[in-house]
Amino acid sequence: MSLEDIRNKLAELEKQALGELEQAVKDNIENIRVKYLGKKGELTAILRGMADIAAAERPLIGKLSNDIKTRLEEKISGKFRELKEKSELTALSNLQVDLTLPGDPVGFGHLHPIHQTIEEIVAIFTRLNFAVVEGPEIETDYYNFEALNFPPEHPARDMQDTFFIEDKVLLRTHTSPVQVRVFEKQKPPVKIIVPGKVYRHDADVSHSPMFHQVEGFLVDEGVTFADLKGILTAFIKEMFGEQLSTRFRPSFFPFTEPSAEVDMSCFACKGAGCRVCKQSGWIEILGAGMIDPAVFKHVKYDPEKYTGFAFGMGVERIAMLKYAIDDISLFYENDLRFLKQF
Ligand code: PHE
């Protein structure tokens, strides 16, 4: 082959490759590269014909073929990029996405109705200057009973009511033991509110083996039953409504003397008598009384110097009254259809 032949062949090869590239689709670009520039490709085949060429002219051919190789490689990768972009654009425009559609809805949670009620009660007493304290749910017989002046044979200690963990260790049956724990650590004046869980072996539509109480107590010099009435009346009006009246009935608790059960006039019928108040016009809402000097003796408060009152209320009972709920178990089933209503 003459130099001229090789030149022509190279020019021809370049023209042909460019023509094929023009028609190429993305997937066969690599085939074109292999066909013309690969080790066994057409450019190599032409260069094999150089055997006949004078040694002096070979560098010229070498340069020529290198230039062609560079040009073709650039063209090939340019074409590849172009086709790739094009296919990506087509894929995008074929996508059926409606960006104006609204997002997936998410729901906000909120506090459980029992905790809403606790927060409401605690907030009212906080504004009356009570401090919030909590105590252990696992208690000893001493704090739950003995220091609260329960006689050893008192029926409330019976297995019927109390969950014992071992002899003298139990799940507290009320929040009153926190009185004793506070009195041991703090000298009067004390003015404290205690929210918390309590446990009793009891279950029906208005009783659950675990429920919540809020205890309150105030000890200082010169505290009287009138202070107790004033505080509780203020609380009940704030919690249930200004127009409600209260009634204190004599009752008994081992750790208070005198003791009272506190009723409020029925908020549903305003005292006329209805299903909520079982036709009595009154709803029992908490237990209370003046702290028995026997309790003070256990914690070395001087009963000649100090007097105090205490009260305790069931949170579930208050929530059931307030929201007209007739089955306590609704609070613990966590059915969203129920919880969403609060
Ligand atoms: N601890 C009593 C109960 O659970 C309630 C109470 C508290 C009564 C404080 C009087 C004073 O029944």
Short mmCIF file of C-alpha atoms in Angstrom, two decimals, residues 16-227:
data_model
loop_
_atom_site.label_atom_id
_atom_site.label_comp_id
_atom_site.label_asym_id
_atom_site.label_seq_id
_atom_site.Cartn_x
_atom_site.Cartn_y
_atom_site.Cartn_z
CA GLN A 16 -17.63 6.36 7.84
CA ALA A 17 -17.27 6.40 11.65
CA LEU A 18 -18.75 9.89 11.89
CA GLY A 19 -21.63 8.83 9.70
CA GLU A 20 -22.38 5.86 11.92
CA LEU A 21 -22.08 8.00 15.01
CA GLU A 22 -24.65 10.37 13.55
CA GLN A 23 -27.21 7.54 13.45
CA ALA A 24 -26.15 5.99 16.75
CA VAL A 25 -28.43 5.32 19.70
CA LYS A 26 -27.11 5.31 23.25
CA ASP A 27 -26.72 1.56 23.55
CA ASN A 28 -24.56 0.99 20.49
CA ILE A 29 -22.05 3.84 20.96
CA GLU A 30 -19.63 1.46 22.67
CA ASN A 31 -19.90 -0.92 19.71
CA ILE A 32 -18.88 1.88 17.35
CA ARG A 33 -15.88 2.72 19.50
CA VAL A 34 -14.73 -0.93 19.53
CA LYS A 35 -15.36 -1.30 15.83
CA TYR A 36 -13.15 1.62 14.81
CA LEU A 37 -10.73 2.25 17.67
CA GLY A 38 -10.53 -1.12 19.46
CA LYS A 39 -7.40 -3.33 19.45
CA LYS A 40 -8.90 -5.46 16.68
CA GLY A 41 -10.65 -2.48 15.13
CA GLU A 42 -10.44 -0.94 11.66
CA LEU A 43 -7.86 1.70 12.49
CA THR A 44 -5.45 -1.01 13.63
CA ALA A 45 -6.19 -2.97 10.46
CA ILE A 46 -5.22 -0.02 8.25
CA LEU A 47 -2.04 0.59 10.16
CA ARG A 48 -0.99 -3.01 9.53
CA GLY A 49 -0.69 -2.03 5.87
CA MET A 50 2.21 0.23 6.83
CA ALA A 51 4.70 -2.61 6.24
CA ASP A 52 5.11 -1.36 2.67
CA ILE A 53 5.70 2.24 3.64
CA ALA A 54 9.22 3.68 3.78
CA ALA A 55 10.50 4.05 7.31
CA ALA A 56 10.86 7.80 6.86
CA GLU A 57 7.17 8.24 6.17
CA ARG A 58 5.92 6.10 9.02
CA PRO A 59 5.93 8.86 11.65
CA LEU A 60 3.67 10.89 9.41
CA ILE A 61 1.14 8.06 9.25
CA GLY A 62 1.47 7.60 13.00
CA LYS A 63 0.58 11.24 13.57
CA LEU A 64 -2.30 11.10 11.11
CA SER A 65 -3.83 8.08 12.75
CA ASN A 66 -3.34 9.50 16.24
CA ASP A 67 -5.13 12.70 15.23
CA ILE A 68 -8.03 10.69 13.84
CA LYS A 69 -8.13 8.60 16.99
CA THR A 70 -8.28 11.69 19.23
CA ARG A 71 -10.96 13.36 17.13
CA LEU A 72 -13.10 10.24 17.03
CA GLU A 73 -12.78 9.60 20.75
CA GLU A 74 -13.92 13.15 21.50
CA LYS A 75 -16.84 12.84 19.12
CA ILE A 76 -17.83 9.48 20.56
CA SER A 77 -17.85 10.63 24.17
CA GLY A 78 -19.60 13.88 23.20
CA LYS A 79 -22.29 11.91 21.42
CA PHE A 80 -22.63 9.58 24.41
CA ARG A 81 -23.16 12.49 26.79
CA GLU A 82 -25.71 14.04 24.47
CA LEU A 83 -27.71 10.83 24.15
CA LYS A 84 -27.57 10.18 27.88
CA GLU A 85 -28.98 13.59 28.70
CA LYS A 86 -31.68 13.16 26.11
CA SER A 87 -32.79 9.80 27.54
CA GLU A 88 -32.83 11.17 31.07
CA LEU A 89 -35.01 14.07 29.99
CA THR A 90 -37.42 11.72 28.23
CA ALA A 91 -37.60 9.53 31.34
CA LEU A 92 -38.35 12.58 33.49
CA SER A 93 -41.04 13.95 31.25
CA ASN A 94 -42.68 10.50 31.10
CA LEU A 95 -42.90 10.44 34.92
CA GLN A 96 -46.45 11.16 36.08
CA VAL A 97 -45.77 13.31 39.17
CA ASP A 98 -48.30 15.89 40.28
CA LEU A 99 -46.43 18.28 42.52
CA THR A 100 -49.61 20.16 43.40
CA LEU A 101 -51.05 17.15 45.29
CA PRO A 102 -51.29 17.69 49.09
CA GLY A 103 -48.82 15.76 51.35
CA ASP A 104 -49.72 12.73 53.45
CA PRO A 105 -51.64 13.87 56.54
CA VAL A 106 -49.98 13.50 59.98
CA GLY A 107 -51.84 13.64 63.28
CA PHE A 108 -50.83 15.54 66.39
CA GLY A 109 -50.91 13.61 69.68
CA HIS A 110 -51.93 15.04 73.02
CA LEU A 111 -51.88 14.15 76.71
CA HIS A 112 -54.03 11.28 77.94
CA PRO A 113 -57.28 12.53 79.57
CA ILE A 114 -56.10 11.26 82.97
CA HIS A 115 -52.92 13.29 82.68
CA GLN A 116 -54.84 16.30 81.42
CA THR A 117 -56.97 16.04 84.55
CA ILE A 118 -53.92 15.66 86.82
CA GLU A 119 -52.31 18.70 85.18
CA GLU A 120 -55.48 20.71 85.67
CA ILE A 121 -55.75 19.77 89.37
CA VAL A 122 -52.05 20.40 90.00
CA ALA A 123 -52.18 23.74 88.16
CA ILE A 124 -55.01 24.97 90.39
CA PHE A 125 -53.17 24.02 93.60
CA THR A 126 -49.93 25.45 92.27
CA ARG A 127 -51.69 28.79 91.93
CA LEU A 128 -52.79 28.36 95.57
CA ASN A 129 -49.08 28.11 96.41
CA PHE A 130 -48.82 24.35 96.96
CA ALA A 131 -45.52 22.67 96.03
CA VAL A 132 -45.57 19.42 94.01
CA VAL A 133 -43.93 16.31 95.53
CA GLU A 134 -43.98 12.67 94.43
CA GLY A 135 -43.35 9.47 96.37
CA PRO A 136 -42.61 5.78 95.73
CA GLU A 137 -45.33 3.44 94.47
CA ILE A 138 -43.75 0.52 96.30
CA GLU A 139 -44.17 1.31 99.96
CA THR A 140 -43.63 -0.26 103.35
CA ASP A 141 -46.40 -1.10 105.75
CA TYR A 142 -44.98 1.62 108.00
CA TYR A 143 -45.60 4.52 105.59
CA ASN A 144 -48.78 3.19 104.00
CA PHE A 145 -50.46 2.17 107.28
CA GLU A 146 -48.64 2.27 110.59
CA ALA A 147 -47.44 5.89 110.59
CA LEU A 148 -50.90 6.91 109.32
CA ASN A 149 -52.44 5.48 112.47
CA PHE A 150 -54.03 2.38 110.96
CA PRO A 151 -54.53 -0.10 113.81
CA PRO A 152 -52.87 -3.47 113.13
CA GLU A 153 -56.19 -5.23 112.58
CA HIS A 154 -57.68 -2.50 110.36
CA PRO A 155 -59.64 -4.01 107.43
CA ALA A 156 -57.84 -1.79 104.87
CA ARG A 157 -54.70 -3.85 105.46
CA ASP A 158 -56.55 -6.94 104.40
CA MET A 159 -55.36 -8.80 101.29
CA GLN A 160 -58.71 -7.80 99.75
CA ASP A 161 -57.52 -4.25 99.21
CA THR A 162 -53.75 -4.32 99.32
CA PHE A 163 -51.30 -5.87 96.88
CA PHE A 164 -48.48 -7.17 99.07
CA ILE A 165 -45.07 -7.72 97.53
CA GLU A 166 -43.68 -9.35 100.63
CA ASP A 167 -44.42 -9.13 104.32
CA LYS A 168 -44.47 -5.39 105.13
CA VAL A 169 -43.76 -4.32 101.52
CA LEU A 170 -46.69 -3.40 99.30
CA LEU A 171 -48.01 -1.31 96.43
CA ARG A 172 -49.26 1.87 98.06
CA THR A 173 -53.05 1.93 98.38
CA HIS A 174 -53.19 5.73 98.55
CA THR A 175 -50.93 8.81 98.22
CA SER A 176 -51.19 9.62 101.96
CA PRO A 177 -47.84 7.89 102.83
CA VAL A 178 -46.12 10.82 101.10
CA GLN A 179 -47.38 13.00 103.98
CA VAL A 180 -45.23 10.99 106.37
CA ARG A 181 -42.20 11.05 104.03
CA VAL A 182 -42.43 14.83 103.72
CA PHE A 183 -42.98 15.41 107.46
CA GLU A 184 -39.86 13.34 108.22
CA LYS A 185 -37.72 15.61 106.06
CA GLN A 186 -39.30 19.02 106.45
CA LYS A 187 -40.40 21.17 109.37
CA PRO A 188 -43.67 23.18 109.10
CA PRO A 189 -44.89 25.14 107.32
CA VAL A 190 -45.48 22.51 104.61
CA LYS A 191 -47.98 23.04 101.81
CA ILE A 192 -47.84 20.22 99.34
CA ILE A 193 -49.72 18.50 96.53
CA VAL A 194 -48.91 14.87 95.57
CA PRO A 195 -50.12 13.37 92.28
CA GLY A 196 -49.47 9.69 91.68
CA LYS A 197 -50.51 6.11 90.97
CA VAL A 198 -52.06 3.93 93.66
CA TYR A 199 -53.10 0.26 93.69
CA ARG A 200 -56.00 -1.68 95.14
CA HIS A 201 -57.32 -5.18 94.61
CA ASP A 202 -60.56 -3.97 93.12
CA ALA A 203 -62.10 -3.89 89.65
CA ASP A 204 -65.52 -2.95 88.26
CA VAL A 205 -66.92 -0.15 86.04
CA SER A 206 -65.71 2.53 88.46
CA HIS A 207 -62.69 0.77 90.03
CA SER A 208 -59.39 -0.27 88.52
CA PRO A 209 -56.51 -2.10 90.28
CA MET A 210 -54.29 0.87 89.38
CA PHE A 211 -55.65 4.38 89.50
CA HIS A 212 -54.48 7.92 90.26
CA GLN A 213 -54.90 10.13 93.29
CA VAL A 214 -53.94 13.65 94.17
CA GLU A 215 -53.16 14.20 97.82
CA GLY A 216 -52.87 17.63 99.40
CA PHE A 217 -51.81 18.76 102.85
CA LEU A 218 -50.95 21.87 104.78
CA VAL A 219 -49.33 22.02 108.23
CA ASP A 220 -48.50 25.21 110.10
CA GLU A 221 -49.30 27.05 113.29
CA GLY A 222 -53.00 27.85 113.61
CA VAL A 223 -54.35 25.90 110.61
CA THR A 224 -58.07 25.19 111.07
CA PHE A 225 -60.92 23.31 109.43
CA ALA A 226 -62.04 26.67 108.01
CA ASP A 227 -58.79 26.78 105.98
#
